[in-house]
mmCIF file of C-alpha atoms in Angstrom:
data_model
loop_
_atom_site.group_PDB
_atom_site.id
_atom_site.type_symbol
_atom_site.label_atom_id
_atom_site.label_comp_id
_atom_site.label_asym_id
_atom_site.label_seq_id
_atom_site.Cartn_x
_atom_site.Cartn_y
_atom_site.Cartn_z
ATOM 1 C CA UNK A 19 129.381 85.835 72.379
ATOM 2 C CA UNK A 20 130.426 89.334 71.353
ATOM 3 C CA UNK A 21 128.152 91.526 69.227
ATOM 4 C CA UNK A 22 128.697 94.861 67.530
ATOM 5 C CA UNK A 23 126.829 98.083 68.131
ATOM 6 C CA UNK A 24 125.436 97.963 64.638
ATOM 7 C CA UNK A 25 123.806 94.620 65.321
ATOM 8 C CA UNK A 26 122.274 95.625 68.636
ATOM 9 C CA UNK A 27 120.897 98.838 67.164
ATOM 10 C CA UNK A 28 118.725 96.679 64.931
ATOM 11 C CA UNK A 29 116.786 95.516 67.969
ATOM 12 C CA UNK A 30 113.651 97.155 69.228
ATOM 13 C CA UNK A 31 112.083 97.960 72.588
ATOM 14 C CA UNK A 32 114.742 99.651 74.681
ATOM 15 C CA UNK A 33 117.817 97.629 73.780
ATOM 16 C CA UNK A 34 119.898 100.298 72.082
ATOM 17 C CA UNK A 35 119.735 101.851 75.545
ATOM 18 C CA UNK A 36 120.898 98.599 77.138
ATOM 19 C CA UNK A 37 123.928 98.552 74.873
ATOM 20 C CA UNK A 38 125.611 101.417 76.726
ATOM 21 C CA UNK A 39 126.012 99.179 79.758
ATOM 22 C CA UNK A 40 128.231 96.857 77.742
ATOM 23 C CA UNK A 41 130.159 99.484 75.791
ATOM 24 C CA UNK A 42 133.511 100.749 76.991
ATOM 25 C CA UNK A 43 133.445 103.711 74.594
ATOM 26 C CA UNK A 44 131.059 105.952 76.502
ATOM 27 C CA UNK A 45 132.601 108.990 78.176
ATOM 28 C CA UNK A 46 131.833 110.084 81.734
ATOM 29 C CA UNK A 47 129.117 112.600 80.768
ATOM 30 C CA UNK A 48 127.268 110.016 78.707
ATOM 31 C CA UNK A 49 127.413 107.502 81.545
ATOM 32 C CA UNK A 50 126.041 110.064 84.017
ATOM 33 C CA UNK A 51 123.270 111.000 81.575
ATOM 34 C CA UNK A 52 122.332 107.373 80.944
ATOM 35 C CA UNK A 53 122.478 106.632 84.662
ATOM 36 C CA UNK A 54 119.935 109.370 85.387
ATOM 37 C CA UNK A 55 117.699 108.129 82.594
ATOM 38 C CA UNK A 56 118.098 104.600 83.942
ATOM 39 C CA UNK A 57 116.816 105.496 87.408
ATOM 40 C CA UNK A 58 113.990 107.734 86.176
ATOM 41 C CA UNK A 59 112.750 104.955 83.905
ATOM 42 C CA UNK A 60 112.967 102.469 86.791
ATOM 43 C CA UNK A 61 110.871 104.851 88.897
ATOM 44 C CA UNK A 62 108.223 105.021 86.166
ATOM 45 C CA UNK A 63 108.114 101.219 85.858
ATOM 46 C CA UNK A 64 107.809 100.806 89.636
ATOM 47 C CA UNK A 65 105.080 103.468 89.785
ATOM 48 C CA UNK A 66 103.099 101.666 87.080
ATOM 49 C CA UNK A 67 103.344 98.445 89.098
ATOM 50 C CA UNK A 68 102.494 99.960 92.508
ATOM 51 C CA UNK A 69 99.460 101.868 91.190
ATOM 52 C CA UNK A 70 98.418 99.341 88.554
ATOM 53 C CA UNK A 71 98.016 96.308 90.818
ATOM 54 C CA UNK A 72 95.467 97.733 93.312
ATOM 55 C CA UNK A 73 93.700 99.957 90.764
ATOM 56 C CA UNK A 74 93.013 97.193 88.278
ATOM 57 C CA UNK A 75 92.348 94.626 91.030
ATOM 58 C CA UNK A 76 89.602 96.838 92.474
ATOM 59 C CA UNK A 77 87.966 97.182 89.065
ATOM 60 C CA UNK A 78 88.161 93.413 88.418
ATOM 61 C CA UNK A 79 86.770 92.566 91.862
ATOM 62 C CA UNK A 80 83.750 94.854 91.710
ATOM 63 C CA UNK A 81 82.894 94.589 88.022
ATOM 64 C CA UNK A 82 83.671 90.889 87.762
ATOM 65 C CA UNK A 83 82.234 89.592 91.021
ATOM 66 C CA UNK A 84 80.118 92.208 92.809
ATOM 67 C CA UNK A 85 78.120 94.139 90.262
ATOM 68 C CA UNK A 86 75.494 93.185 87.735
ATOM 69 C CA UNK A 87 76.905 92.232 84.337
ATOM 70 C CA UNK A 88 76.210 94.925 81.748
ATOM 71 C CA UNK A 89 77.785 95.927 78.453
ATOM 72 C CA UNK A 90 79.670 98.791 80.111
ATOM 73 C CA UNK A 91 81.030 96.670 82.964
ATOM 74 C CA UNK A 92 82.101 94.056 80.412
ATOM 75 C CA UNK A 93 84.275 96.615 78.561
ATOM 76 C CA UNK A 94 85.903 97.907 81.736
ATOM 77 C CA UNK A 95 86.384 94.413 83.142
ATOM 78 C CA UNK A 96 88.327 93.263 80.093
ATOM 79 C CA UNK A 97 90.330 96.499 79.999
ATOM 80 C CA UNK A 98 91.289 95.968 83.636
ATOM 81 C CA UNK A 99 92.152 92.296 83.012
ATOM 82 C CA UNK A 100 94.482 93.272 80.145
ATOM 83 C CA UNK A 101 96.231 95.892 82.304
ATOM 84 C CA UNK A 102 96.356 93.632 85.376
ATOM 85 C CA UNK A 103 98.013 90.752 83.506
ATOM 86 C CA UNK A 104 100.641 93.165 82.218
ATOM 87 C CA UNK A 105 101.466 94.736 85.595
ATOM 88 C CA UNK A 106 101.730 91.244 87.135
ATOM 89 C CA UNK A 107 104.642 90.529 84.765
ATOM 90 C CA UNK A 108 106.145 93.996 85.208
ATOM 91 C CA UNK A 109 108.494 92.950 88.087
ATOM 92 C CA UNK A 110 110.381 90.788 85.577
ATOM 93 C CA UNK A 111 111.064 93.829 83.404
ATOM 94 C CA UNK A 112 111.901 95.971 86.443
ATOM 95 C CA UNK A 113 114.419 93.339 87.564
ATOM 96 C CA UNK A 114 115.874 93.225 84.055
ATOM 97 C CA UNK A 115 116.488 96.976 84.008
ATOM 98 C CA UNK A 116 117.677 97.057 87.633
ATOM 99 C CA UNK A 117 120.246 94.357 86.823
ATOM 100 C CA UNK A 118 121.664 96.599 84.067
ATOM 101 C CA UNK A 119 119.812 94.629 81.391
ATOM 102 C CA UNK A 120 120.735 91.145 82.501
ATOM 103 C CA UNK A 121 117.949 88.592 81.904
ATOM 104 C CA UNK A 122 118.343 85.605 84.278
ATOM 105 C CA UNK A 123 114.844 84.180 83.734
ATOM 106 C CA UNK A 124 115.430 82.040 80.638
ATOM 107 C CA UNK A 125 114.304 82.046 77.021
ATOM 108 C CA UNK A 126 110.624 81.191 77.483
ATOM 109 C CA UNK A 127 109.988 83.876 80.088
ATOM 110 C CA UNK A 128 111.758 86.298 77.746
ATOM 111 C CA UNK A 129 109.268 85.395 75.036
ATOM 112 C CA UNK A 130 106.221 85.323 77.332
ATOM 113 C CA UNK A 131 107.049 88.568 79.130
ATOM 114 C CA UNK A 132 107.494 90.461 75.849
ATOM 115 C CA UNK A 133 104.370 88.862 74.390
ATOM 116 C CA UNK A 134 102.314 89.937 77.432
ATOM 117 C CA UNK A 135 103.547 93.515 76.928
ATOM 118 C CA UNK A 136 102.491 93.449 73.256
ATOM 119 C CA UNK A 137 99.176 91.778 74.111
ATOM 120 C CA UNK A 138 98.440 94.447 76.702
ATOM 121 C CA UNK A 139 99.342 97.261 74.319
ATOM 122 C CA UNK A 140 96.974 96.093 71.596
ATOM 123 C CA UNK A 141 94.130 94.795 73.784
ATOM 124 C CA UNK A 142 93.979 97.818 76.101
ATOM 125 C CA UNK A 143 94.124 100.253 73.179
ATOM 126 C CA UNK A 144 91.417 98.299 71.345
ATOM 127 C CA UNK A 145 89.147 98.246 74.414
ATOM 128 C CA UNK A 146 89.629 101.997 74.876
ATOM 129 C CA UNK A 147 88.550 102.397 71.259
ATOM 130 C CA UNK A 148 85.542 100.126 71.749
ATOM 131 C CA UNK A 149 84.496 102.135 74.822
ATOM 132 C CA UNK A 150 84.609 105.390 72.858
ATOM 133 C CA UNK A 151 82.581 103.882 69.983
ATOM 134 C CA UNK A 152 80.073 102.405 72.417
ATOM 135 C CA UNK A 153 79.583 105.729 74.186
ATOM 136 C CA UNK A 154 79.047 107.548 70.910
ATOM 137 C CA UNK A 155 76.506 105.046 69.550
ATOM 138 C CA UNK A 156 74.702 104.728 72.896
ATOM 139 C CA UNK A 157 74.208 108.493 73.320
ATOM 140 C CA UNK A 158 73.786 109.670 69.721
ATOM 141 C CA UNK A 159 72.052 106.640 68.154
ATOM 142 C CA UNK A 160 69.946 105.184 70.991
ATOM 143 C CA UNK A 161 67.696 103.212 68.628
ATOM 144 C CA UNK A 162 70.605 101.385 67.042
ATOM 145 C CA UNK A 163 72.135 100.875 70.462
ATOM 146 C CA UNK A 164 68.906 99.427 71.889
ATOM 147 C CA UNK A 165 68.644 96.858 69.086
ATOM 148 C CA UNK A 166 72.238 95.652 68.998
ATOM 149 C CA UNK A 167 73.827 96.595 72.335
ATOM 150 C CA UNK A 168 73.414 93.289 74.139
ATOM 151 C CA UNK A 169 75.659 91.171 76.324
ATOM 152 C CA UNK A 170 75.766 88.461 73.659
ATOM 153 C CA UNK A 171 76.941 90.807 70.900
ATOM 154 C CA UNK A 172 79.372 92.459 73.320
ATOM 155 C CA UNK A 173 80.920 89.079 74.132
ATOM 156 C CA UNK A 174 81.512 88.571 70.416
ATOM 157 C CA UNK A 175 83.316 91.934 70.272
ATOM 158 C CA UNK A 176 85.394 91.022 73.343
ATOM 159 C CA UNK A 177 86.469 87.700 71.810
ATOM 160 C CA UNK A 178 87.327 89.441 68.532
ATOM 161 C CA UNK A 179 89.452 92.060 70.342
ATOM 162 C CA UNK A 180 91.414 89.424 72.247
ATOM 163 C CA UNK A 181 91.975 87.325 69.124
ATOM 164 C CA UNK A 182 93.156 90.367 67.160
ATOM 165 C CA UNK A 183 95.504 91.370 70.001
ATOM 166 C CA UNK A 184 96.887 87.802 70.124
ATOM 167 C CA UNK A 185 97.405 87.857 66.368
ATOM 168 C CA UNK A 186 99.210 91.205 66.326
ATOM 169 C CA UNK A 187 101.313 90.347 69.380
ATOM 170 C CA UNK A 188 102.103 86.817 68.181
ATOM 171 C CA UNK A 189 105.298 87.624 66.212
ATOM 172 C CA UNK A 190 106.968 88.505 69.513
ATOM 173 C CA UNK A 191 106.818 84.843 70.556
ATOM 174 C CA UNK A 192 108.679 83.924 67.369
ATOM 175 C CA UNK A 193 111.327 86.658 67.187
ATOM 176 C CA UNK A 194 112.130 87.174 70.872
ATOM 177 C CA UNK A 195 115.417 85.567 71.868
ATOM 178 C CA UNK A 196 118.218 85.718 74.439
ATOM 179 C CA UNK A 197 121.897 86.434 73.820
ATOM 180 C CA UNK A 198 125.004 86.710 76.001
ATOM 181 C CA UNK A 199 126.807 90.053 75.692
ATOM 182 C CA UNK A 200 129.834 90.725 77.915
ATOM 183 C CA UNK A 201 128.619 88.364 80.653
ATOM 184 C CA UNK A 202 125.085 89.783 80.403
ATOM 185 C CA UNK A 203 122.146 87.907 78.907
ATOM 186 C CA UNK A 204 119.838 90.240 77.010
ATOM 187 C CA UNK A 205 116.254 89.597 75.899
ATOM 188 C CA UNK A 206 115.784 91.093 72.424
ATOM 189 C CA UNK A 207 114.138 90.816 69.005
ATOM 190 C CA UNK A 208 116.322 88.480 66.968
ATOM 191 C CA UNK A 209 115.866 89.396 63.312
ATOM 192 C CA UNK A 210 119.471 88.531 62.402
ATOM 193 C CA UNK A 211 118.908 84.810 61.839
ATOM 194 C CA UNK A 212 116.115 85.420 59.365
ATOM 195 C CA UNK A 213 116.025 86.811 55.860
ATOM 196 C CA UNK A 214 114.633 90.254 55.162
ATOM 197 C CA UNK A 215 115.816 91.530 58.564
ATOM 198 C CA UNK A 216 115.239 95.241 57.987
ATOM 199 C CA UNK A 217 111.888 94.741 56.293
ATOM 200 C CA UNK A 218 110.547 92.655 59.187
ATOM 201 C CA UNK A 219 111.776 95.232 61.684
ATOM 202 C CA UNK A 220 110.037 98.000 59.739
ATOM 203 C CA UNK A 221 106.817 96.017 59.252
ATOM 204 C CA UNK A 222 106.452 95.158 62.950
ATOM 205 C CA UNK A 223 107.161 98.758 63.978
ATOM 206 C CA UNK A 224 104.652 100.246 61.541
ATOM 207 C CA UNK A 225 101.997 97.651 62.442
ATOM 208 C CA UNK A 226 102.349 98.654 66.089
ATOM 209 C CA UNK A 227 102.117 102.324 65.166
ATOM 210 C CA UNK A 228 99.106 102.016 62.858
ATOM 211 C CA UNK A 229 97.004 99.475 64.798
ATOM 212 C CA UNK A 230 98.253 100.247 68.297
ATOM 213 C CA UNK A 231 98.211 104.044 68.081
ATOM 214 C CA UNK A 232 97.152 105.961 64.963
ATOM 215 C CA UNK A 233 93.844 104.248 64.085
ATOM 216 C CA UNK A 234 92.686 104.037 67.748
ATOM 217 C CA UNK A 235 93.649 107.674 68.392
ATOM 218 C CA UNK A 236 91.785 108.903 65.314
ATOM 219 C CA UNK A 237 88.754 106.790 66.265
ATOM 220 C CA UNK A 238 88.648 107.972 69.883
ATOM 221 C CA UNK A 239 89.199 111.619 68.948
ATOM 222 C CA UNK A 240 86.510 111.494 66.240
ATOM 223 C CA UNK A 241 83.983 109.791 68.520
ATOM 224 C CA UNK A 242 84.451 112.208 71.408
ATOM 225 C CA UNK A 243 84.532 115.316 69.199
ATOM 226 C CA UNK A 244 81.369 114.238 67.383
ATOM 227 C CA UNK A 245 79.784 113.349 70.707
ATOM 228 C CA UNK A 246 80.443 116.800 72.180
ATOM 229 C CA UNK A 247 79.428 118.587 68.970
ATOM 230 C CA UNK A 248 76.137 116.695 68.536
ATOM 231 C CA UNK A 249 75.170 116.945 72.188
ATOM 232 C CA UNK A 250 75.624 120.712 72.069
ATOM 233 C CA UNK A 251 73.766 120.906 68.749
ATOM 234 C CA UNK A 252 70.823 119.032 70.262
ATOM 235 C CA UNK A 253 70.991 121.202 73.402
ATOM 236 C CA UNK A 254 71.775 118.174 75.535
ATOM 237 C CA UNK A 255 73.444 119.295 78.722
ATOM 238 C CA UNK A 256 76.938 117.957 79.289
ATOM 239 C CA UNK A 257 78.638 118.640 82.587
ATOM 240 C CA UNK A 258 82.044 120.281 82.650
ATOM 241 C CA UNK A 259 83.358 117.367 84.709
ATOM 242 C CA UNK A 260 82.214 114.867 82.079
ATOM 243 C CA UNK A 261 83.738 117.032 79.349
ATOM 244 C CA UNK A 262 87.066 117.220 81.151
ATOM 245 C CA UNK A 263 87.020 113.480 81.762
ATOM 246 C CA UNK A 264 86.574 112.895 78.020
ATOM 247 C CA UNK A 265 89.440 115.268 77.230
ATOM 248 C CA UNK A 266 91.650 113.704 79.908
ATOM 249 C CA UNK A 267 91.132 110.270 78.377
ATOM 250 C CA UNK A 268 92.408 111.373 74.960
ATOM 251 C CA UNK A 269 95.201 113.505 76.450
ATOM 252 C CA UNK A 270 96.385 110.647 78.692
ATOM 253 C CA UNK A 271 96.415 108.274 75.737
ATOM 254 C CA UNK A 272 98.455 110.734 73.656
ATOM 255 C CA UNK A 273 100.899 111.570 76.463
ATOM 256 C CA UNK A 274 101.513 107.911 77.322
ATOM 257 C CA UNK A 275 101.777 106.437 73.846
ATOM 258 C CA UNK A 276 102.942 109.189 71.457
ATOM 259 C CA UNK A 277 106.597 109.293 72.638
ATOM 260 C CA UNK A 278 106.822 105.490 72.625
ATOM 261 C CA UNK A 279 105.728 105.134 69.001
ATOM 262 C CA UNK A 280 107.698 108.165 67.788
ATOM 263 C CA UNK A 281 110.918 106.825 69.284
ATOM 264 C CA UNK A 282 110.153 103.352 67.916
ATOM 265 C CA UNK A 283 109.851 104.806 64.413
ATOM 266 C CA UNK A 284 112.877 107.035 64.955
ATOM 267 C CA UNK A 285 114.874 103.989 66.020
ATOM 268 C CA UNK A 286 114.438 102.566 62.520
ATOM 269 C CA UNK A 287 116.738 105.317 61.254
ATOM 270 C CA UNK A 288 119.617 103.899 63.303
ATOM 271 C CA UNK A 289 120.116 101.354 60.535
ATOM 272 C CA UNK A 290 121.189 104.193 58.236
ATOM 273 C CA UNK A 291 122.318 106.945 60.611
ATOM 274 C CA UNK A 292 123.709 106.525 64.144
ATOM 275 C CA UNK A 293 124.001 110.260 64.869
ATOM 276 C CA UNK A 294 120.856 110.176 67.037
ATOM 277 C CA UNK A 295 122.245 107.397 69.203
ATOM 278 C CA UNK A 296 122.315 109.383 72.481
ATOM 279 C CA UNK A 297 118.816 110.789 71.989
ATOM 280 C CA UNK A 298 117.422 107.309 71.391
ATOM 281 C CA UNK A 299 119.285 105.828 74.328
ATOM 282 C CA UNK A 300 117.673 108.405 76.596
ATOM 283 C CA UNK A 301 114.279 108.653 74.941
ATOM 284 C CA UNK A 302 113.391 104.984 74.475
ATOM 285 C CA UNK A 303 113.431 103.925 78.174
ATOM 286 C CA UNK A 304 111.575 107.076 79.279
ATOM 287 C CA UNK A 305 108.928 106.717 76.581
ATOM 288 C CA UNK A 306 108.542 103.042 77.500
ATOM 289 C CA UNK A 307 107.957 104.063 81.125
ATOM 290 C CA UNK A 308 105.250 106.525 80.051
ATOM 291 C CA UNK A 309 103.575 103.792 78.002
ATOM 292 C CA UNK A 310 103.640 101.480 81.031
ATOM 293 C CA UNK A 311 101.921 104.167 83.127
ATOM 294 C CA UNK A 312 98.865 103.943 80.897
ATOM 295 C CA UNK A 313 98.069 100.599 82.538
ATOM 296 C CA UNK A 314 97.570 102.294 85.910
ATOM 297 C CA UNK A 315 95.908 105.445 84.518
ATOM 298 C CA UNK A 316 93.120 103.531 82.753
ATOM 299 C CA UNK A 317 91.234 102.493 85.911
ATOM 300 C CA UNK A 318 91.764 105.936 87.454
ATOM 301 C CA UNK A 319 90.488 107.916 84.459
ATOM 302 C CA UNK A 320 87.698 105.625 83.310
ATOM 303 C CA UNK A 321 86.375 104.198 86.543
ATOM 304 C CA UNK A 322 87.761 105.456 89.824
ATOM 305 C CA UNK A 323 86.896 109.146 89.200
ATOM 306 C CA UNK A 324 83.358 108.235 88.155
ATOM 307 C CA UNK A 325 80.719 109.372 90.668
ATOM 308 C CA UNK A 326 78.693 106.255 89.917
ATOM 309 C CA UNK A 327 81.676 104.015 90.597
ATOM 310 C CA UNK A 328 82.469 105.902 93.814
ATOM 311 C CA UNK A 329 78.883 105.499 95.019
ATOM 312 C CA UNK A 330 78.915 101.772 94.228
ATOM 313 C CA UNK A 331 82.360 101.438 95.792
ATOM 314 C CA UNK A 332 81.291 103.110 99.059
ATOM 315 C CA UNK A 333 78.130 100.994 99.197
ATOM 316 C CA UNK A 334 80.104 97.804 98.557
ATOM 317 C CA UNK A 335 82.739 98.673 101.168
ATOM 318 C CA UNK A 336 80.021 99.512 103.685
ATOM 319 C CA UNK A 337 78.362 96.171 102.961
ATOM 320 C CA UNK A 338 81.663 94.304 103.407
ATOM 321 C CA UNK A 339 82.379 96.106 106.696
ATOM 322 C CA UNK A 340 78.860 95.472 107.943
ATOM 323 C CA UNK A 341 79.162 91.772 107.117
ATOM 324 C CA UNK A 342 82.605 91.555 108.735
ATOM 325 C CA UNK A 343 81.351 93.219 111.925
ATOM 326 C CA UNK A 344 78.314 90.941 111.982
ATOM 327 C CA UNK A 345 80.503 87.844 111.569
ATOM 328 C CA UNK A 346 82.857 89.127 114.276
ATOM 329 C CA UNK A 347 79.965 89.726 116.669
ATOM 330 C CA UNK A 348 78.536 86.288 115.900
ATOM 331 C CA UNK A 349 81.952 84.749 116.486
ATOM 332 C CA UNK A 350 82.212 86.607 119.802
ATOM 333 C CA UNK A 351 78.788 85.402 120.864
ATOM 334 C CA UNK A 352 79.629 81.798 120.023
ATOM 335 C CA UNK A 353 82.912 82.073 121.915
ATOM 336 C CA UNK A 354 81.083 83.385 124.963
ATOM 337 C CA UNK A 355 78.602 80.546 124.734
ATOM 338 C CA UNK A 356 81.420 78.025 124.510
ATOM 339 C CA UNK A 357 83.194 79.550 127.474
ATOM 340 C CA UNK A 358 80.098 79.870 129.626
ATOM 341 C CA UNK A 359 79.970 76.199 130.754
ATOM 342 C CA UNK A 360 83.608 76.443 131.764
ATOM 343 C CA UNK A 361 82.918 79.648 133.672
ATOM 344 C CA UNK A 362 80.000 78.041 135.428
ATOM 345 C CA UNK A 363 82.097 75.013 136.381
ATOM 346 C CA UNK A 364 84.809 77.232 137.820
ATOM 347 C CA UNK A 365 82.252 79.184 139.811
ATOM 348 C CA UNK A 366 80.772 75.997 141.269
ATOM 349 C CA UNK A 367 84.269 74.727 142.108
ATOM 350 C CA UNK A 368 85.142 77.964 143.889
ATOM 351 C CA UNK A 369 81.871 77.795 145.843
ATOM 352 C CA UNK A 370 82.557 74.193 146.861
ATOM 353 C CA UNK A 371 85.988 75.137 148.134
#
């Protein structure tokens, strides 16, 4: 089934970039440029997977199974779960890009894989926002925090965040589709078969921008700025390391997600003007790779660089090693006891001979 460039440009999430692999009109310079972009984006995706799996797994293991359940650990546990689920599905996307945008995994995995990406985007951003609000209320309004900051109320917030993320990511399950293009099967947003194509494309893009970026960014920035300002006003000491960690959180969020949403909005203009085609084809995959990296940066910025987490981590590792050595020594002792009768029998036999 052949499709035109105009039709494929209506699709979102990196597929105007995929089009160049099917087009015969690109000159040599464009192909070299897109090839470089292709491999850099693949490197970013692979880096997100390699760092995201162990980083988030460590957080889930300790906060979900080893440490006492608190409000703070509940936030970080759910943030890590959201990122971990996403990076588990990331090899499918890496394979898709490595195969020059050929999707051999079928329609339902196309829908599920894209839905997981949307679910992760909204849920992780929402949990980052909740963490910033929780820190502000806990430090600046301790009375209010003491009355309402309980595990039960936190569970309600967690359920609400997941439901909202499911709701906002749900349209992906409906619109995602597969199509054969020049012997390649692509996984894309199929708005063509439905009425109001352009409006739906615009609505979904602006919903992602407003709820997945702008509102959370404004909330996090406001909370941390007010937190720093009020702590200094009250002469509450704040360490430079803690201050830099707060700034790094906001900066990392902006660096990872700003290009992705800007290019997504810019891509809407392709319906009316294709002059920015080359910029989009290079910018969309790179900005998507930066967005993916946020899933491996979250545990590093929020948890792994924390002195408290490092102390707990060292204590837990020491406990595991101590237990392993104890079990090994016990196993060795039992083995010696089991072998001792045989040794004695051999000794008696040798004496008799």
